[in-house]
Amino acid sequence: MTEAPLEWLALSRGTLDRVSERRKDDAWVASAWDDRRTRVLVVKAGRSLVTRDPSPELVLVPSGRAPEGERYLLGIDDDGVAYFAVVGELPVIEGAEDAGLREVGVLLGDRDSGLLTHAVALEHWHATHRFCPRCGAPAEMAAAGHVRVCSTDGSEQYPRVDPAVIMLVRDDRDRVLLARGPSWPADRRSILAGFVEPGESLEQAVAREVREEVGIEVTDVRYLGSQPWPLPQSLMLGFFARAVGDLELRPDAEEILDAAWYTRDELRAEIEAGRLVAPGPLSIAAQLIMRWYGGALPNMPLF
């Protein structure tokens, strides 16, 4: 059976044309910045201003009112309006509060979710890649915020994205495997995940991570969707997989505190009794679990 792709992922909803072909056109970028229609998202430490009434929206300011700071071109909309991000002090605006992706990523509209996800990812990358990895010289921002160039040897560095697989494992009884990480609260459970290693395919990473974390084998690895996770710099790639062979779970003590199989009835009973908290809908984990469960989970949090 072929699984249909995931239909909704909170941080995969951006609607702008990223106009990557314009990023090195300094004259066009300057003209876009000066356009009175242009809107700017101010971001600091992964947070931006949001209004809540009547529904959560990002506060966007004209470029003439934006603070000084690093400036990133985020894209243009269907009407040709350009959007930038600036890293700087958040303005004081009545009725607005600062928030991050964890608080509002699910609640924002498609455009705003994409804007904040893009801006937060670039802010973190620039903050942690100030120097050339080849020679250690300072690296300068270029291409409207999407490249850094070494000031000594001219080499170009591009934003880093770490691919990670996240997989819902089922057995032949259609039970789901959930586990708890070492730093999680006692009631928190989710599906397995891990980073892709050099020279490894996504499917190989799924099988290896499951084997390493709980000691079982899987087959029928099927891709369902992906979501950027700029907290700080991952791309989460979601899969279903089927457990085969010995189903006794042997958790790796360094990675997993406990793991167990759940039927739908068992999962619902644990959640309703308050003994288990599943991931919130911001994560691709929640969307994979809901796909298996057949709908929203009981008492699902908003984020």
Coordinates of C-alpha atoms in Angstrom, one line a residue:
M1 CA 0.0 0.0 0.0
T2 CA 1.3 3.5 -0.9
E3 CA 0.7 6.1 1.8
A4 CA -0.6 9.5 0.6
P5 CA 1.6 12.5 1.5
L6 CA 0.9 14.5 4.6
E7 CA -1.5 17.3 3.7
W8 CA -0.6 19.9 6.5
L9 CA 2.6 20.7 8.2
A10 CA 2.8 23.8 10.4
L11 CA 6.2 25.0 9.2
S12 CA 5.9 23.9 5.5
R13 CA 3.3 26.5 4.4
G14 CA 5.3 29.4 3.1
T15 CA 3.6 31.1 0.1
L16 CA 6.2 33.6 -1.1
D17 CA 8.4 33.4 -4.2
R18 CA 11.9 33.4 -2.7
V19 CA 13.3 35.1 -5.9
S20 CA 16.6 33.4 -5.4
E21 CA 17.7 34.7 -8.9
R22 CA 17.5 38.2 -7.6
R23 CA 19.6 37.9 -4.4
K24 CA 22.9 38.9 -6.0
D25 CA 21.3 41.8 -8.0
D26 CA 22.2 44.5 -5.5
A27 CA 20.4 47.2 -7.5
W28 CA 17.1 45.2 -7.5
V29 CA 17.4 44.4 -3.8
A30 CA 18.0 48.0 -3.0
S31 CA 15.0 49.1 -5.1
A32 CA 12.8 46.5 -3.4
W33 CA 13.9 47.7 0.0
D34 CA 13.1 51.3 -0.9
D35 CA 9.6 50.4 -2.2
R36 CA 7.0 51.9 0.0
R37 CA 5.0 48.7 -0.2
T38 CA 7.8 46.6 1.2
R39 CA 7.2 45.0 4.6
V40 CA 9.8 44.0 7.1
L41 CA 9.7 41.3 9.9
V42 CA 11.9 42.3 12.8
V43 CA 13.4 39.3 14.6
K44 CA 15.6 38.9 17.6
A45 CA 16.8 35.6 19.1
G46 CA 14.2 33.7 17.2
R47 CA 11.3 35.9 18.3
S48 CA 9.2 38.5 16.6
L49 CA 6.2 40.6 17.4
V50 CA 2.7 39.1 17.0
T51 CA -0.8 40.5 17.4
R52 CA -3.4 38.1 18.7
D53 CA -6.7 39.8 17.9
P54 CA -8.7 38.6 16.0
S55 CA -6.2 35.9 15.2
P56 CA -2.3 35.7 15.4
E57 CA -0.5 37.7 12.8
L58 CA 3.1 38.9 12.5
V59 CA 3.7 42.6 12.9
L60 CA 5.3 43.8 9.7
V61 CA 6.7 47.3 9.4
P62 CA 7.5 49.5 6.4
S63 CA 11.2 49.4 5.5
G64 CA 11.6 53.1 6.6
R65 CA 10.6 52.1 10.1
A66 CA 12.8 49.0 10.4
P67 CA 15.7 49.2 12.9
E68 CA 19.3 48.9 11.9
G69 CA 20.6 45.4 11.6
E70 CA 21.4 42.5 9.3
R71 CA 18.9 42.4 6.5
Y72 CA 17.6 39.3 4.6
L73 CA 15.4 39.2 1.6
L74 CA 12.6 36.6 2.2
G75 CA 10.7 36.9 -1.1
I76 CA 7.8 38.5 -2.9
D77 CA 4.1 37.7 -2.9
D78 CA 1.7 37.4 -5.9
D79 CA 1.2 41.2 -5.9
G80 CA 4.9 41.9 -6.1
V81 CA 5.3 43.1 -2.5
A82 CA 8.7 42.3 -1.2
Y83 CA 9.3 41.0 2.3
F84 CA 12.6 41.3 4.3
A85 CA 13.7 40.3 7.8
V86 CA 15.9 42.5 9.9
V87 CA 17.7 41.3 13.0
G88 CA 17.4 44.0 15.6
E89 CA 15.5 45.4 18.6
L90 CA 11.8 44.6 18.5
P91 CA 9.8 47.8 18.2
V92 CA 7.3 48.7 20.9
I93 CA 3.8 48.4 19.4
E94 CA 0.6 48.6 21.4
G95 CA -1.3 45.3 21.4
A96 CA 1.7 43.3 20.2
E97 CA 3.8 40.7 22.1
D98 CA 7.0 38.9 21.2
A99 CA 6.6 35.2 20.3
G100 CA 8.6 32.4 18.7
L101 CA 7.8 29.5 16.4
R102 CA 7.0 27.2 19.3
E103 CA 4.2 29.5 20.5
V104 CA 2.7 30.6 17.3
G105 CA 4.0 28.5 14.4
V106 CA 0.7 26.5 14.3
L107 CA -1.5 29.5 14.7
L108 CA -0.1 31.8 12.1
G109 CA -1.5 31.9 8.5
D110 CA 0.4 30.3 5.7
R111 CA 2.4 33.4 4.6
D112 CA 3.4 34.4 8.2
S113 CA 4.4 30.9 9.1
G114 CA 6.7 30.8 6.1
L115 CA 8.1 34.3 6.9
L116 CA 9.0 33.5 10.5
T117 CA 10.4 30.0 9.7
H118 CA 12.7 31.5 7.0
A119 CA 13.8 34.4 9.1
V120 CA 14.6 32.4 12.2
A121 CA 16.6 29.9 10.2
L122 CA 18.7 32.6 8.6
E123 CA 19.2 34.5 11.8
H124 CA 20.6 31.4 13.6
W125 CA 22.9 30.5 10.7
H126 CA 24.4 33.9 10.4
A127 CA 24.9 34.1 14.2
T128 CA 26.8 30.9 14.3
H129 CA 28.8 31.2 11.1
R130 CA 30.7 34.5 11.4
F131 CA 34.0 33.0 10.3
C132 CA 35.3 31.1 7.3
P133 CA 35.5 27.3 8.1
R134 CA 38.6 27.0 5.8
C135 CA 40.9 29.7 7.2
G136 CA 39.1 31.3 10.1
A137 CA 38.9 34.8 8.6
P138 CA 35.8 36.9 9.0
A139 CA 33.0 36.0 6.6
E140 CA 30.8 38.7 5.2
M141 CA 27.1 38.5 4.4
A142 CA 26.1 38.5 0.7
A143 CA 23.3 37.5 -1.6
A144 CA 20.7 39.4 0.4
G145 CA 21.4 37.2 3.5
H146 CA 21.7 33.8 1.8
V147 CA 25.5 33.5 1.5
R148 CA 28.6 34.4 3.6
V149 CA 31.8 35.1 1.7
C150 CA 35.3 34.8 3.3
S151 CA 37.1 38.1 3.5
T152 CA 40.4 36.5 2.7
D153 CA 40.0 33.7 0.2
G154 CA 36.6 34.6 -1.3
S155 CA 35.1 31.2 -0.7
E156 CA 31.3 31.1 -0.3
Q157 CA 29.4 29.4 2.5
Y158 CA 25.7 28.6 2.3
P159 CA 23.1 28.1 5.1
R160 CA 23.5 24.8 6.8
V161 CA 20.6 22.4 7.0
D162 CA 20.9 19.1 8.9
P163 CA 18.6 16.3 7.5
A164 CA 16.9 14.2 10.2
V165 CA 14.6 11.3 9.7
I166 CA 11.5 10.9 12.0
M167 CA 9.6 7.6 11.7
L168 CA 6.4 6.1 12.9
V169 CA 7.0 2.4 13.3
R170 CA 4.1 0.0 13.3
D171 CA 4.0 -3.7 13.8
D172 CA 1.8 -6.3 12.0
R173 CA -0.9 -5.8 14.7
D174 CA -0.9 -2.1 13.7
R175 CA 0.4 -1.0 17.1
V176 CA 2.6 2.2 17.2
L177 CA 5.9 2.5 18.8
L178 CA 6.4 5.5 21.2
A179 CA 9.4 6.3 23.3
R180 CA 10.7 8.8 25.8
G181 CA 14.0 10.7 25.5
P182 CA 16.4 11.1 28.5
S183 CA 15.6 14.8 29.1
W184 CA 11.8 14.6 28.6
P185 CA 9.2 14.8 31.3
A186 CA 7.9 11.5 32.7
D187 CA 4.7 11.6 30.7
R188 CA 6.1 12.7 27.3
R189 CA 6.2 10.2 24.4
S190 CA 6.9 10.5 20.7
I191 CA 8.1 8.5 17.7
L192 CA 11.8 7.9 17.0
A193 CA 14.0 10.3 15.1
G194 CA 17.7 10.8 14.4
F195 CA 20.1 12.6 12.1
V196 CA 21.3 11.3 8.7
E197 CA 24.9 10.3 8.7
P198 CA 27.4 11.0 5.9
G199 CA 27.2 8.6 3.0
E200 CA 23.8 7.3 4.2
S201 CA 20.4 7.3 2.4
L202 CA 17.3 8.4 4.2
E203 CA 15.9 4.8 4.2
Q204 CA 19.2 3.5 5.6
A205 CA 19.0 6.2 8.3
V206 CA 15.5 5.1 9.3
A207 CA 16.5 1.5 9.7
R208 CA 19.8 2.3 11.6
E209 CA 18.1 4.7 14.0
V210 CA 15.4 2.3 14.9
R211 CA 17.9 -0.5 15.3
E212 CA 20.2 1.6 17.5
E213 CA 17.5 3.2 19.7
V214 CA 15.2 0.2 20.4
G215 CA 17.0 -2.9 18.9
I216 CA 14.4 -3.9 16.2
E217 CA 14.4 -4.2 12.5
V218 CA 12.1 -2.4 10.0
T219 CA 11.1 -2.7 6.4
D220 CA 8.6 -1.0 4.0
V221 CA 10.1 2.4 4.7
R222 CA 7.8 5.0 3.1
Y223 CA 8.3 8.7 2.8
L224 CA 5.3 10.9 3.7
G225 CA 6.5 14.5 4.0
S226 CA 9.1 17.0 5.3
Q227 CA 9.1 20.1 7.4
P228 CA 11.8 22.7 8.2
W229 CA 12.7 22.8 11.9
P230 CA 14.9 25.8 12.4
L231 CA 15.3 25.1 16.1
P232 CA 18.0 25.4 15.2
Q233 CA 18.8 24.1 11.7
S234 CA 17.1 20.8 10.8
L235 CA 15.0 19.5 8.0
M236 CA 12.7 16.8 9.4
L237 CA 11.8 14.0 6.9
G238 CA 8.8 11.9 7.9
F239 CA 8.5 8.2 7.3
F240 CA 6.3 5.2 8.1
A241 CA 8.0 1.9 8.6
R242 CA 6.9 -1.7 9.6
A243 CA 8.7 -3.6 12.3
V244 CA 9.7 -7.2 11.4
G245 CA 11.3 -10.1 13.3
D246 CA 11.7 -10.0 17.1
L247 CA 9.6 -7.2 18.4
E248 CA 11.1 -7.1 21.9
L249 CA 12.2 -3.5 22.6
R250 CA 15.7 -3.0 23.9
P251 CA 16.1 0.7 24.4
D252 CA 19.6 2.3 24.2
A253 CA 20.0 3.7 27.7
E254 CA 21.8 6.8 26.4
E255 CA 19.1 7.7 23.8
I256 CA 15.8 6.2 25.2
L257 CA 14.6 5.9 28.7
D258 CA 11.6 3.7 27.9
A259 CA 9.6 2.5 24.8
A260 CA 6.4 0.6 24.3
W261 CA 3.9 -0.5 21.7
Y262 CA 0.4 1.0 21.8
T263 CA -2.9 0.1 20.2
R264 CA -5.2 3.0 19.4
D265 CA -7.4 2.2 22.4
E266 CA -4.4 2.0 24.7
L267 CA -3.0 5.3 23.4
R268 CA -6.3 7.0 23.9
A269 CA -6.7 5.6 27.4
E270 CA -3.2 6.7 28.4
I271 CA -3.7 10.3 27.1
E272 CA -7.2 10.6 28.7
A273 CA -5.9 9.4 32.0
G274 CA -3.1 12.0 31.9
R275 CA -0.3 9.4 32.0
L276 CA 0.9 10.3 28.4
V277 CA 1.3 13.5 26.5
A278 CA 1.8 13.2 22.8
P279 CA 3.6 15.8 20.6
G280 CA 1.8 19.0 19.7
P281 CA 0.7 19.8 16.1
L282 CA 3.7 22.0 15.4
S283 CA 5.8 18.9 15.0
I284 CA 5.7 16.5 12.1
A285 CA 5.7 13.7 14.7
A286 CA 2.1 14.7 15.7
Q287 CA 1.0 14.6 12.0
L288 CA 2.4 11.1 11.5
I289 CA 0.8 9.9 14.7
M290 CA -2.5 11.4 13.7
R291 CA -2.3 9.8 10.3
W292 CA -1.9 6.4 12.0
Y293 CA -4.5 7.1 14.7
G294 CA -7.1 8.4 12.2
G295 CA -7.6 11.9 13.5
A296 CA -6.7 14.4 16.2
L297 CA -5.6 12.9 19.5
P298 CA -7.5 13.5 22.7
N299 CA -6.4 16.6 24.7
M300 CA -4.0 17.6 21.9
P301 CA -2.2 20.8 22.9
L302 CA -2.2 23.8 20.5
F303 CA 1.6 23.7 20.1

